[in-house]
PDB file of C-alpha atoms in Angstrom:
ATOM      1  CA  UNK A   1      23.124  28.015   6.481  1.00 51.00           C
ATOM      2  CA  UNK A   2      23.022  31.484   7.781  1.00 58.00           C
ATOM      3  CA  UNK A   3      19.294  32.765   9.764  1.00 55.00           C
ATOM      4  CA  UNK A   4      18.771  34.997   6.561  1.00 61.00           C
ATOM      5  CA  UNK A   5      19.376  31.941   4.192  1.00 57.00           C
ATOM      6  CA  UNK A   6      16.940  30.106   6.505  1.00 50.00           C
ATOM      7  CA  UNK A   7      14.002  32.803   6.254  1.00 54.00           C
ATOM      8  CA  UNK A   8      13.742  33.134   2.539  1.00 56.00           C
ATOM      9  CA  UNK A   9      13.683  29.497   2.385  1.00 51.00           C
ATOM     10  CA  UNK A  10      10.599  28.442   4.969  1.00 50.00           C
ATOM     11  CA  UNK A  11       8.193  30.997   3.414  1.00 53.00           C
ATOM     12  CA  UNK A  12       8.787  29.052   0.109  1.00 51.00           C
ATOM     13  CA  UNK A  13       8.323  25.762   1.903  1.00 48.00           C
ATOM     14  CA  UNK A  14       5.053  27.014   3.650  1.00 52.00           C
ATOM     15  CA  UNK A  15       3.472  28.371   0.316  1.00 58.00           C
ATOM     16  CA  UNK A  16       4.651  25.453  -1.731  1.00 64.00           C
ATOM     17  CA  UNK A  17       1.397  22.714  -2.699  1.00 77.00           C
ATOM     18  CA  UNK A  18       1.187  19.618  -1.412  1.00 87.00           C
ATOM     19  CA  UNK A  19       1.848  16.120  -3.548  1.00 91.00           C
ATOM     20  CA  UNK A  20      -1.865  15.722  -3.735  1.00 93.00           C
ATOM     21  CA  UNK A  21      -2.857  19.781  -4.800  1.00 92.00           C
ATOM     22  CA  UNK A  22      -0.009  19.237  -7.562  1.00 94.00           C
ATOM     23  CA  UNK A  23      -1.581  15.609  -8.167  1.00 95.00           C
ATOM     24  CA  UNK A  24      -5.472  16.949  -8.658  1.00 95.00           C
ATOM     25  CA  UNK A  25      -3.769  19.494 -11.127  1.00 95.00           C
ATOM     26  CA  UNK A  26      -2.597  16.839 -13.051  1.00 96.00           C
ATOM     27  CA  UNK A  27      -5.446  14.480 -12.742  1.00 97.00           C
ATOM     28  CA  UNK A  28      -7.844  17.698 -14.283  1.00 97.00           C
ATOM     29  CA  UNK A  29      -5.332  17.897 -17.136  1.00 97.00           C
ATOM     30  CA  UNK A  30      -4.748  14.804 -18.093  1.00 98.00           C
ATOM     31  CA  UNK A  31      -7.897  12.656 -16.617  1.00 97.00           C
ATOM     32  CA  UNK A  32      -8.322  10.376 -19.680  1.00 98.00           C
ATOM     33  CA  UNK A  33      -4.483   9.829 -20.133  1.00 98.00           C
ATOM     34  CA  UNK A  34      -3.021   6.436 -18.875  1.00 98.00           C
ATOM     35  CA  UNK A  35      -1.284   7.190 -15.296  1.00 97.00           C
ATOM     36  CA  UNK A  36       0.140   3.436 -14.580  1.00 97.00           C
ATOM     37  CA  UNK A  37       0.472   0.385 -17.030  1.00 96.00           C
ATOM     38  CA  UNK A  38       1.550  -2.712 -14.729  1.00 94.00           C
ATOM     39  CA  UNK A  39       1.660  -5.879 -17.343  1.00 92.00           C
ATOM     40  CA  UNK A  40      -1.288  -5.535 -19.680  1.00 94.00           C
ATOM     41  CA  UNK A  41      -3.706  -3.617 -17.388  1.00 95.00           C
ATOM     42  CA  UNK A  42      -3.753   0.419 -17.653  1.00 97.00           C
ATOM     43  CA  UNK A  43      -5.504   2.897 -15.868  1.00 98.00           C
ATOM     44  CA  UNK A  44      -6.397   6.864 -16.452  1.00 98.00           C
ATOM     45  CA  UNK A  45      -5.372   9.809 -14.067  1.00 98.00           C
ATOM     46  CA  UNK A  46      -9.256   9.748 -13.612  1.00 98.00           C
ATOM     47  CA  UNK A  47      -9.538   6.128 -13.289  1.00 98.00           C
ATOM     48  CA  UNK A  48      -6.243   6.201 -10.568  1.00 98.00           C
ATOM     49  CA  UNK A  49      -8.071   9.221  -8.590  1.00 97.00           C
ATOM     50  CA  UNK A  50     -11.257   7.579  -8.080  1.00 97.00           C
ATOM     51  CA  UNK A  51      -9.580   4.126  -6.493  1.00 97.00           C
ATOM     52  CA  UNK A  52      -7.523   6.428  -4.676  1.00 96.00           C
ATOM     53  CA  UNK A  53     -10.409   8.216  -3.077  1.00 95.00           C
ATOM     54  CA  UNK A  54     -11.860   5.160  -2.591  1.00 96.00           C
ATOM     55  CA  UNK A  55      -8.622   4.159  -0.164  1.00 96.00           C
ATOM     56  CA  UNK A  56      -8.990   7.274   1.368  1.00 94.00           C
ATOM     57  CA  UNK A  57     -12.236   6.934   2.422  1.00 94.00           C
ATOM     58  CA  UNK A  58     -11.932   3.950   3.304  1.00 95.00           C
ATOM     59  CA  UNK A  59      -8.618   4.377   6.019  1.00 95.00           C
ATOM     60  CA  UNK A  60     -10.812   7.436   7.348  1.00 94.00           C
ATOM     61  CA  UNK A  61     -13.982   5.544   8.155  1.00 94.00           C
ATOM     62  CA  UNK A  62     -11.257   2.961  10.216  1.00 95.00           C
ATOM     63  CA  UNK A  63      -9.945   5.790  12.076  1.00 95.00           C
ATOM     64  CA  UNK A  64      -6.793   6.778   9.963  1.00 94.00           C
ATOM     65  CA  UNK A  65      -5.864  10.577  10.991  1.00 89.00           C
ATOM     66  CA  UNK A  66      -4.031  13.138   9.622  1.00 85.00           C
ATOM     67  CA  UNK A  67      -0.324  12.625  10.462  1.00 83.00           C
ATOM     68  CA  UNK A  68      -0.403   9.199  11.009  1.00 91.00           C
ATOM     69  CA  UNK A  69       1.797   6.834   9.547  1.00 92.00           C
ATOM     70  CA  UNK A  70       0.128   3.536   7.330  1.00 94.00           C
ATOM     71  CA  UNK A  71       2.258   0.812   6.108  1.00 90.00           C
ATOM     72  CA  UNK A  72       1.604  -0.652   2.998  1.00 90.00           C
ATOM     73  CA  UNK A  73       3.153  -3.904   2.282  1.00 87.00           C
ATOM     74  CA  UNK A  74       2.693  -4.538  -1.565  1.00 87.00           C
ATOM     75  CA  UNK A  75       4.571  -5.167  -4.488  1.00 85.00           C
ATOM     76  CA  UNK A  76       4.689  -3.082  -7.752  1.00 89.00           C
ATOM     77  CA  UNK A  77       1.053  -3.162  -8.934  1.00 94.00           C
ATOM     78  CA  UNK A  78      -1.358  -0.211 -10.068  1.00 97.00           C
ATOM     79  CA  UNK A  79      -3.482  -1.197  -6.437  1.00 96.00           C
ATOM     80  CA  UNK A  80      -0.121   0.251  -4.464  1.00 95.00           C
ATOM     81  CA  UNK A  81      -0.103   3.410  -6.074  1.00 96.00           C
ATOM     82  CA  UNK A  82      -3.835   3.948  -5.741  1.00 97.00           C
ATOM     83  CA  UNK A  83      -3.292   2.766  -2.057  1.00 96.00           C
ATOM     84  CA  UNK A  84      -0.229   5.217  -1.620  1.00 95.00           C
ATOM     85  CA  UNK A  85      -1.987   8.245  -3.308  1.00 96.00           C
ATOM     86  CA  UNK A  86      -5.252   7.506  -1.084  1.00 95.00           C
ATOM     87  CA  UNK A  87      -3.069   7.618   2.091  1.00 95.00           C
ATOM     88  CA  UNK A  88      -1.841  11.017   0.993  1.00 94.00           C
ATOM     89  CA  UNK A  89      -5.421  11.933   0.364  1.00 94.00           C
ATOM     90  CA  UNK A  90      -6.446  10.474   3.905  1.00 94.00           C
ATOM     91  CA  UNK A  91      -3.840  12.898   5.562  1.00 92.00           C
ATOM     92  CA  UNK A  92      -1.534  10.485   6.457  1.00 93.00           C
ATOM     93  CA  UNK A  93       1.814   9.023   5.427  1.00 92.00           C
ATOM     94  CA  UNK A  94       2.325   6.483   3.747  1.00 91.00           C
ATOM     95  CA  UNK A  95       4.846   3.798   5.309  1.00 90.00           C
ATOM     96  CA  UNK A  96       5.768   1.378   2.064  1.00 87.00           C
ATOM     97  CA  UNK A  97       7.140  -1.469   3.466  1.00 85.00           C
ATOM     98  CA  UNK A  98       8.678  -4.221   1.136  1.00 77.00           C
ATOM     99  CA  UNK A  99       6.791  -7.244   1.101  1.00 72.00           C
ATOM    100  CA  UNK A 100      10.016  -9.999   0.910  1.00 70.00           C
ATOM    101  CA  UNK A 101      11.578  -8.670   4.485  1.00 59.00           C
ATOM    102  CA  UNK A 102      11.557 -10.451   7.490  1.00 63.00           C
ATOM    103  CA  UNK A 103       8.434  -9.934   9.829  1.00 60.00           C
ATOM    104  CA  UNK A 104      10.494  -8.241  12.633  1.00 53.00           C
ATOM    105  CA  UNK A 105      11.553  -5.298  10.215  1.00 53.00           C
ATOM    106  CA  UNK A 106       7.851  -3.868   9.183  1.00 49.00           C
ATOM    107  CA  UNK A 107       6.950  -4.063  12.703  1.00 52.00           C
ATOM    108  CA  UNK A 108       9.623  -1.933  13.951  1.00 51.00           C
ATOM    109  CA  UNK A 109       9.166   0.805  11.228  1.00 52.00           C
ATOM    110  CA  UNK A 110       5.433   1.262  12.382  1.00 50.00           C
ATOM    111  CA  UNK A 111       6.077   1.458  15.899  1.00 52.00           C
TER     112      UNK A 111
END
C-alpha cells in the first residue's frame, strides 16, 4: 500500500465509533427487542446493557484498566456476552478463552 493509500485510510479508522458507541445506538433503538436467546431464556438489548454495565463496573472497582486484556473462560451462554460487552465497556479487551483446553494454554494467552 502506497503512503497516500495509507493516509486516506487512518483518518477513517480514527473517526470510525467504537463496538460499544455502535452498540448503545443499537441498544436505544431496539431496547425492548430480544438481543440473545440461549435455550429457553431471552433477554432485551436493554436487559443485555444493564448486566453488561453491571460487569463493567464491577472489573473497574477490581482494578481492570483501559487496555488491559481479561480472559473470560465460558461457554455459549447469554452471561458471556454480557461479560464480553461489559469488558468492552470497562475499556479493556476481552481475552475469550475456551473453556475445554488444557490449563497451560489460557495461561499463556494472558501473560
Amino acid at each position: 500500500m502506497s503512503d497516500r493509500e495509507q493516509e486516506a485510510i487512518v483518518p477513517s479508522l480514527v473517526q470510525a465509533p467504537t463496538l460499544i458507541a455502535r452498540w448503545r445506538g443499537v441498544v436505544a433503538r431496539h431496547a425492548t427487542s430480544v438481543a440473545v436467546a440461549c435455550g429457553e431464556r431471552e433477554v432485551t438489548y436493554g436487559e443485555l446493557d444493564q448486566r453488561a454495565r453491571a460487569v463493567a463496573a464491577h472489573l473497574l472497582a477490581r482494578g481492570v484498566a483501559a487496555s488491559q486484556r481479561v480472559a473470560l473462560c465460558a461457554g455459549p451462554s447469554i452471561d458471556a456476552v454480557a461479560a464480553m460487552l461489559g469488558v468492552l465497556y470497562a475499556g479493556a479487551t476481552c481475552v475469550a478463552l475456551e473453556p475445554r483446553w488444557p490449563r497451560a494454554r489460557p495461561v499463556s494467552y494472558t501473560h
